[in-house]
Coordinates of C-alpha atoms and ligand atoms in Angstrom, one line a residue:
M1 CA 32.1 26.5 63.0
T2 CA 32.2 29.4 60.6
H3 CA 35.1 31.8 61.1
R4 CA 34.7 35.3 60.0
C5 CA 37.5 37.9 59.5
G6 CA 37.4 41.3 57.9
F7 CA 38.0 45.1 58.2
V8 CA 35.5 47.7 59.4
A9 CA 36.4 51.4 59.0
L10 CA 35.0 53.9 61.6
A11 CA 34.0 57.0 59.6
G12 CA 32.6 60.3 60.9
R13 CA 33.2 64.0 61.5
P14 CA 36.0 65.0 63.9
N15 CA 35.1 64.5 67.6
T16 CA 32.3 62.0 67.1
G17 CA 33.7 59.4 69.4
K18 CA 35.4 57.1 66.9
S19 CA 38.7 56.5 68.7
T20 CA 36.9 56.1 72.1
L21 CA 34.7 53.5 70.4
L22 CA 37.7 51.7 68.9
N23 CA 39.3 51.4 72.3
A24 CA 36.0 50.2 73.8
I25 CA 35.7 47.5 71.1
V26 CA 39.3 46.3 71.6
G27 CA 39.3 46.7 75.4
E28 CA 42.6 48.5 75.5
Q29 CA 43.8 52.0 74.4
V30 CA 45.1 51.6 70.8
A31 CA 44.0 55.0 69.5
I32 CA 44.3 58.3 71.4
A33 CA 41.2 60.4 72.0
S34 CA 40.8 64.0 73.2
R35 CA 38.2 66.7 73.5
W36 CA 39.8 68.5 70.5
P37 CA 38.6 67.8 67.0
Q38 CA 41.0 66.2 64.5
T39 CA 42.9 64.2 67.2
T40 CA 43.4 61.1 65.0
R41 CA 46.0 61.7 62.3
H42 CA 46.4 58.3 60.7
A43 CA 44.3 55.2 60.1
V44 CA 44.7 53.2 63.4
R45 CA 43.9 49.5 63.3
G46 CA 42.6 47.8 66.4
I47 CA 42.1 44.0 66.4
L48 CA 39.6 42.0 68.3
T49 CA 40.0 38.2 68.2
R50 CA 37.3 35.7 69.3
T51 CA 37.2 32.0 68.7
D52 CA 34.6 32.5 65.9
A53 CA 36.0 35.8 64.3
Q54 CA 38.6 38.4 64.0
L55 CA 37.3 41.9 63.7
I56 CA 39.8 44.5 62.5
V57 CA 38.5 48.0 63.1
V58 CA 40.2 50.9 61.3
D59 CA 39.8 54.2 63.1
T60 CA 40.2 57.1 60.7
P61 CA 40.8 60.8 60.9
G62 CA 37.6 62.9 61.3
F63 CA 36.4 63.8 57.9
H64 CA 36.1 67.5 57.3
R65 CA 36.6 70.3 54.7
P66 CA 40.3 70.7 54.8
R67 CA 41.8 74.1 55.4
T68 CA 45.4 73.2 55.5
P69 CA 47.7 70.7 53.8
L70 CA 47.6 68.6 57.0
G71 CA 43.8 68.6 56.8
Q72 CA 44.0 67.6 53.2
R73 CA 46.2 64.6 54.0
L74 CA 44.0 63.6 56.9
T75 CA 40.9 63.7 54.7
A76 CA 42.7 61.7 52.0
A77 CA 43.8 59.1 54.5
A78 CA 40.2 58.8 55.7
L79 CA 38.9 58.3 52.2
D80 CA 41.6 55.8 51.5
A81 CA 40.8 53.8 54.6
W82 CA 37.0 53.8 53.9
A83 CA 37.6 52.4 50.4
G84 CA 39.7 49.5 51.5
V85 CA 37.4 47.7 53.9
D86 CA 34.6 45.2 54.0
L87 CA 32.2 47.5 55.9
V88 CA 32.0 51.1 56.9
A89 CA 30.6 52.1 60.3
V90 CA 29.5 55.8 60.2
C91 CA 29.7 57.4 63.6
L92 CA 27.0 60.0 64.3
P93 CA 26.7 61.4 67.8
A94 CA 23.4 60.9 69.7
D95 CA 23.5 64.4 71.1
E96 CA 23.8 66.4 67.8
A97 CA 21.4 66.6 64.9
T98 CA 22.6 65.5 61.5
G99 CA 24.6 68.4 60.0
P100 CA 26.1 69.2 56.6
G101 CA 29.4 67.5 57.7
D102 CA 27.5 64.3 58.4
R103 CA 25.6 64.5 55.1
M104 CA 28.8 64.9 53.1
I105 CA 30.1 61.7 54.7
I106 CA 26.8 59.8 54.3
E107 CA 26.6 60.9 50.6
R108 CA 30.1 59.7 49.9
I109 CA 29.6 56.3 51.5
L110 CA 26.0 55.5 50.6
G111 CA 25.7 57.6 47.5
P112 CA 26.1 56.4 43.9
V113 CA 29.4 54.9 43.0
G114 CA 31.8 57.2 41.1
P115 CA 33.7 60.4 41.4
V116 CA 32.1 63.6 42.7
G117 CA 33.6 67.1 42.7
P118 CA 36.1 68.6 45.0
V119 CA 35.2 68.7 48.7
G120 CA 36.7 71.9 49.7
P121 CA 38.5 75.2 48.9
V122 CA 41.8 73.4 48.6
G123 CA 40.6 71.0 45.9
P124 CA 39.8 67.3 45.5
V125 CA 41.1 65.0 48.2
G126 CA 40.9 61.6 46.6
P127 CA 38.7 59.0 45.1
V128 CA 35.1 58.6 46.2
S129 CA 34.1 55.1 47.0
G130 CA 30.3 55.2 47.1
G131 CA 28.0 52.3 47.4
E132 CA 29.8 50.9 50.4
P133 CA 28.0 48.5 52.7
A134 CA 27.5 50.6 55.8
V135 CA 26.1 50.5 59.3
A136 CA 25.3 53.6 61.3
V137 CA 26.7 53.8 64.9
V138 CA 24.9 56.4 67.1
T139 CA 27.7 57.3 69.4
K140 CA 27.8 59.0 72.9
A141 CA 24.4 57.5 73.6
D142 CA 25.0 58.1 77.4
R143 CA 24.6 61.8 76.7
V144 CA 20.9 61.7 75.9
D145 CA 17.8 60.2 77.5
R146 CA 15.8 57.3 76.0
A147 CA 13.3 59.5 74.2
A148 CA 16.0 61.6 72.6
L149 CA 17.9 58.5 71.6
A150 CA 14.8 57.0 69.9
A151 CA 14.2 60.2 68.0
R152 CA 17.9 60.3 66.9
L153 CA 17.7 56.7 65.6
V154 CA 14.7 57.6 63.5
A155 CA 16.5 60.7 62.1
V156 CA 19.7 58.6 61.3
A157 CA 17.5 56.2 59.4
E158 CA 15.9 59.0 57.4
C159 CA 19.1 60.6 56.4
A160 CA 20.3 57.3 54.8
D161 CA 17.1 57.1 52.9
Q162 CA 17.7 60.6 51.5
A163 CA 21.1 59.4 50.3
G164 CA 19.4 56.7 48.3
R165 CA 20.3 53.6 50.2
G166 CA 19.6 52.4 53.8
W167 CA 22.0 51.3 56.5
L168 CA 22.5 47.6 57.0
D169 CA 21.9 48.3 60.8
I170 CA 21.7 51.2 63.2
V171 CA 23.3 50.6 66.6
P172 CA 23.4 53.0 69.5
V173 CA 26.6 52.8 71.7
S174 CA 28.6 54.6 74.3
G175 CA 32.3 54.2 74.0
R176 CA 32.5 55.8 77.4
T177 CA 30.2 53.5 79.4
G178 CA 30.5 50.5 77.1
M179 CA 26.7 50.4 76.6
G180 CA 25.8 48.7 73.3
V181 CA 29.4 47.9 72.4
A182 CA 29.1 44.1 72.6
R183 CA 26.0 44.2 70.4
L184 CA 27.8 46.4 67.9
V185 CA 30.7 43.9 67.8
D186 CA 28.2 41.1 67.0
V187 CA 26.5 43.2 64.3
L188 CA 29.8 44.1 62.7
I189 CA 31.1 40.5 62.8
G190 CA 27.8 39.4 61.2
H191 CA 28.6 41.4 58.1
L192 CA 32.2 40.2 57.7
P193 CA 33.2 37.6 55.1
E194 CA 34.2 34.1 56.1
G195 CA 37.9 33.7 56.3
P196 CA 40.9 32.8 58.6
A197 CA 42.4 35.3 61.1
L198 CA 45.0 37.7 59.7
Y199 CA 46.7 38.6 62.9
P200 CA 48.0 36.5 65.8
A201 CA 45.3 36.2 68.6
D202 CA 47.2 38.4 71.0
T203 CA 47.7 41.4 68.7
V204 CA 45.5 44.4 69.5
S205 CA 47.2 47.0 67.3
D206 CA 49.5 47.0 64.3
D207 CA 50.9 50.4 64.8
P208 CA 54.7 50.2 65.3
L209 CA 55.8 50.8 68.9
P210 CA 57.4 54.2 68.3
V211 CA 54.1 55.4 66.8
R212 CA 52.1 54.2 69.8
V213 CA 54.6 55.8 72.2
A214 CA 54.5 59.1 70.3
E215 CA 50.7 59.0 70.4
V216 CA 50.5 58.4 74.2
I217 CA 52.8 61.5 74.6
R218 CA 50.6 63.5 72.2
Q219 CA 47.5 62.5 74.2
A220 CA 49.1 63.7 77.4
A221 CA 50.1 67.0 75.8
L222 CA 46.5 67.4 74.4
R223 CA 45.1 67.1 78.0
R224 CA 46.9 70.4 78.8
A225 CA 46.7 72.1 75.4
F226 CA 44.4 75.1 74.8
D227 CA 43.3 77.4 72.0
E228 CA 45.1 77.0 68.8
L229 CA 47.8 74.7 70.2
P230 CA 46.2 71.2 69.8
H231 CA 46.5 71.4 66.0
S232 CA 50.1 72.6 66.2
L233 CA 51.3 69.7 68.3
A234 CA 53.2 66.8 66.9
V235 CA 55.4 64.2 68.7
T236 CA 58.3 62.3 67.3
V237 CA 60.1 59.6 69.3
T238 CA 63.9 59.9 68.9
D239 CA 64.9 56.9 71.0
I240 CA 63.5 53.9 72.8
A241 CA 66.3 51.9 74.5
E242 CA 66.2 49.3 77.2
R243 CA 68.9 49.5 79.8
P244 CA 71.0 46.3 79.4
D245 CA 72.0 45.9 83.1
R246 CA 68.5 45.3 84.5
P247 CA 67.0 41.9 85.6
P248 CA 63.9 40.9 83.5
Q249 CA 61.4 41.7 86.3
R250 CA 62.9 45.2 86.7
R251 CA 63.2 46.3 83.1
L252 CA 63.9 50.0 82.5
V253 CA 63.4 51.7 79.2
D254 CA 64.6 55.1 78.2
V255 CA 62.3 57.0 76.0
R256 CA 63.3 60.2 74.3
A257 CA 60.8 62.3 72.4
R258 CA 60.3 65.7 70.9
I259 CA 57.1 67.7 71.2
L260 CA 56.9 69.8 68.1
V261 CA 55.1 73.1 67.9
E262 CA 54.7 75.5 65.0
R263 CA 55.9 78.8 66.4
S264 CA 58.4 79.8 69.1
S265 CA 55.6 81.6 71.0
Q266 CA 54.0 78.1 71.5
E267 CA 57.1 76.6 73.0
G268 CA 56.5 78.4 76.3
L269 CA 52.9 77.3 76.4
V270 CA 54.0 73.7 76.3
I271 CA 56.9 74.1 78.7
G272 CA 54.9 76.1 81.2
R273 CA 56.1 78.4 84.0
G274 CA 59.3 76.9 85.4
G275 CA 58.7 73.7 83.3
V276 CA 55.5 72.8 85.1
G277 CA 53.7 72.0 81.8
I278 CA 56.3 69.7 80.4
R279 CA 56.6 67.9 83.8
E280 CA 52.8 67.4 83.8
I281 CA 52.9 65.9 80.3
G282 CA 55.6 63.5 81.5
T283 CA 53.7 62.6 84.6
T284 CA 50.5 61.8 82.6
A285 CA 52.3 59.9 79.9
R286 CA 54.7 57.8 82.0
P287 CA 52.2 55.4 83.6
E288 CA 50.6 54.7 80.2
L289 CA 54.0 54.2 78.6
E290 CA 54.9 51.8 81.4
R291 CA 51.8 49.8 80.7
L292 CA 52.5 49.8 77.0
L293 CA 56.2 48.8 77.3
D294 CA 55.7 46.6 80.3
A295 CA 58.7 48.2 82.0
Q296 CA 59.7 51.1 84.1
V297 CA 60.1 54.1 81.8
H298 CA 62.5 57.0 82.1
L299 CA 61.0 59.7 79.9
E300 CA 62.9 62.6 78.4
L301 CA 60.8 65.2 76.7
R302 CA 62.1 68.2 74.6
V303 CA 60.1 70.9 72.9
A304 CA 61.2 72.0 69.5
V305 CA 59.8 74.3 66.8
A306 CA 59.1 72.9 63.3
A307 CA 57.9 76.2 61.7
N308 CA 54.4 75.9 60.2
W309 CA 54.7 72.2 59.8
Q310 CA 51.0 71.8 59.1
R311 CA 51.3 73.8 56.0
D312 CA 54.7 72.6 54.8
P313 CA 54.4 69.6 52.4
A314 CA 58.0 68.5 53.0
A315 CA 57.6 68.7 56.8
L316 CA 54.4 66.7 56.6
T317 CA 56.1 64.0 54.6
R318 CA 59.0 63.9 57.1
L319 CA 56.5 63.6 59.9
G320 CA 54.9 60.6 58.2
F321 CA 51.7 62.2 56.8
Ligands
GTP401 N1 29.9 61.2 77.0 C1 30.6 60.6 76.1 N2 31.7 61.2 75.5 C2 32.4 60.6 74.6 C3 32.0 59.3 74.1 N3 32.9 58.9 73.1 C4 33.8 60.0 73.0 N4 33.5 60.9 73.9 C5 34.2 62.2 74.0 O1 34.2 62.9 72.8 C6 35.4 63.5 72.6 C7 36.0 63.0 71.2 O2 36.2 61.7 71.3 P1 37.2 60.9 70.3 O3 37.0 59.5 70.5 O4 38.6 61.5 70.3 O5 36.5 61.3 68.9 P2 37.0 61.1 67.4 O6 35.8 60.9 66.6 O7 38.0 60.0 67.4 O8 37.7 62.4 67.0 P3 38.8 62.7 65.8 O9 39.9 61.8 66.0 O10 39.1 64.1 66.0 O11 38.1 62.5 64.5 C8 36.3 63.1 73.7 O12 36.3 64.2 74.7 C9 35.7 61.9 74.3 O13 35.9 61.7 75.7 C10 30.9 58.6 74.7 O14 30.5 57.5 74.3 N5 30.2 59.3 75.7
MG402 MG1 39.9 59.9 66.7

């Protein structure tokens, strides 16, 4: 039997359902998702292993015109990830018409090979791949009726023709309901090269545990966040330590983490009146951490200010961007 293995990058504007789709493909939460744009901040790999194939899906930060040094690094990380894969899956929501942000992405992926000019007011953000083999994924298909979906599929086909080259396939999916996901997996695997598996069969993510823990906490914080706060939030894990005195069936892990904000005025927003906010974040995150760590979790959250970290190159590097 032929065995296929390869990398597929999920590309798209912020908030187009990439991370939700990755989780639906893998069958477990490996990337966090939220209603806020620019939730994903690093290339997250999710791995699906079957007897005939291993599909490694790379979720990438939403591609946009960067307005901050953080945005610049996110956009550069997306471009980097798109360039290093076997196939790009461009995510275009079913319930929105193709806009300039989508066209910028389609042009970069399907357009002619070679460098093009800067993408934004803050200058160039990295090499342009161009000429990538690509499929279109029409996401959030549950949000529209059949007629609207059919019209959207036609429009998605047309926008590729305008870029000079067609899609290998166009597949409608809903990461939320799971509709079309199995078919998408078959289509993606069909475009992968032959080769042996690269990860052990039980691996679903290659993010280090502290990163996954920090992301679960950030997702919990994003559920509560409002206005300008989502972009200002970052989470760093300071300690993950298992209590040594526990029997294996009653493991207990202490997790300590800091939720960073950019201004002292935002501290109170996260903490909430009488600490209600921070408690709610803990209550949301803890069950997910317990699933992830397969242990009871004692979670200690602190809020700290890292002044203007989104715009501070040294702070960005320290935070791993
Ligand atoms: N109805 C519906 N909503 C969806 C679907 N997929 C994602 N969403 C919602 O769309 C929002 C954005 O989803 P994400 O998966 O975080 O989008 P993303 O493309 O990863 O966003 P960035 O990381 O910011 O680039 C969330 O509120 C999701 O719940 C879907 O298939 N159907
Ligand atoms: Mg995402």
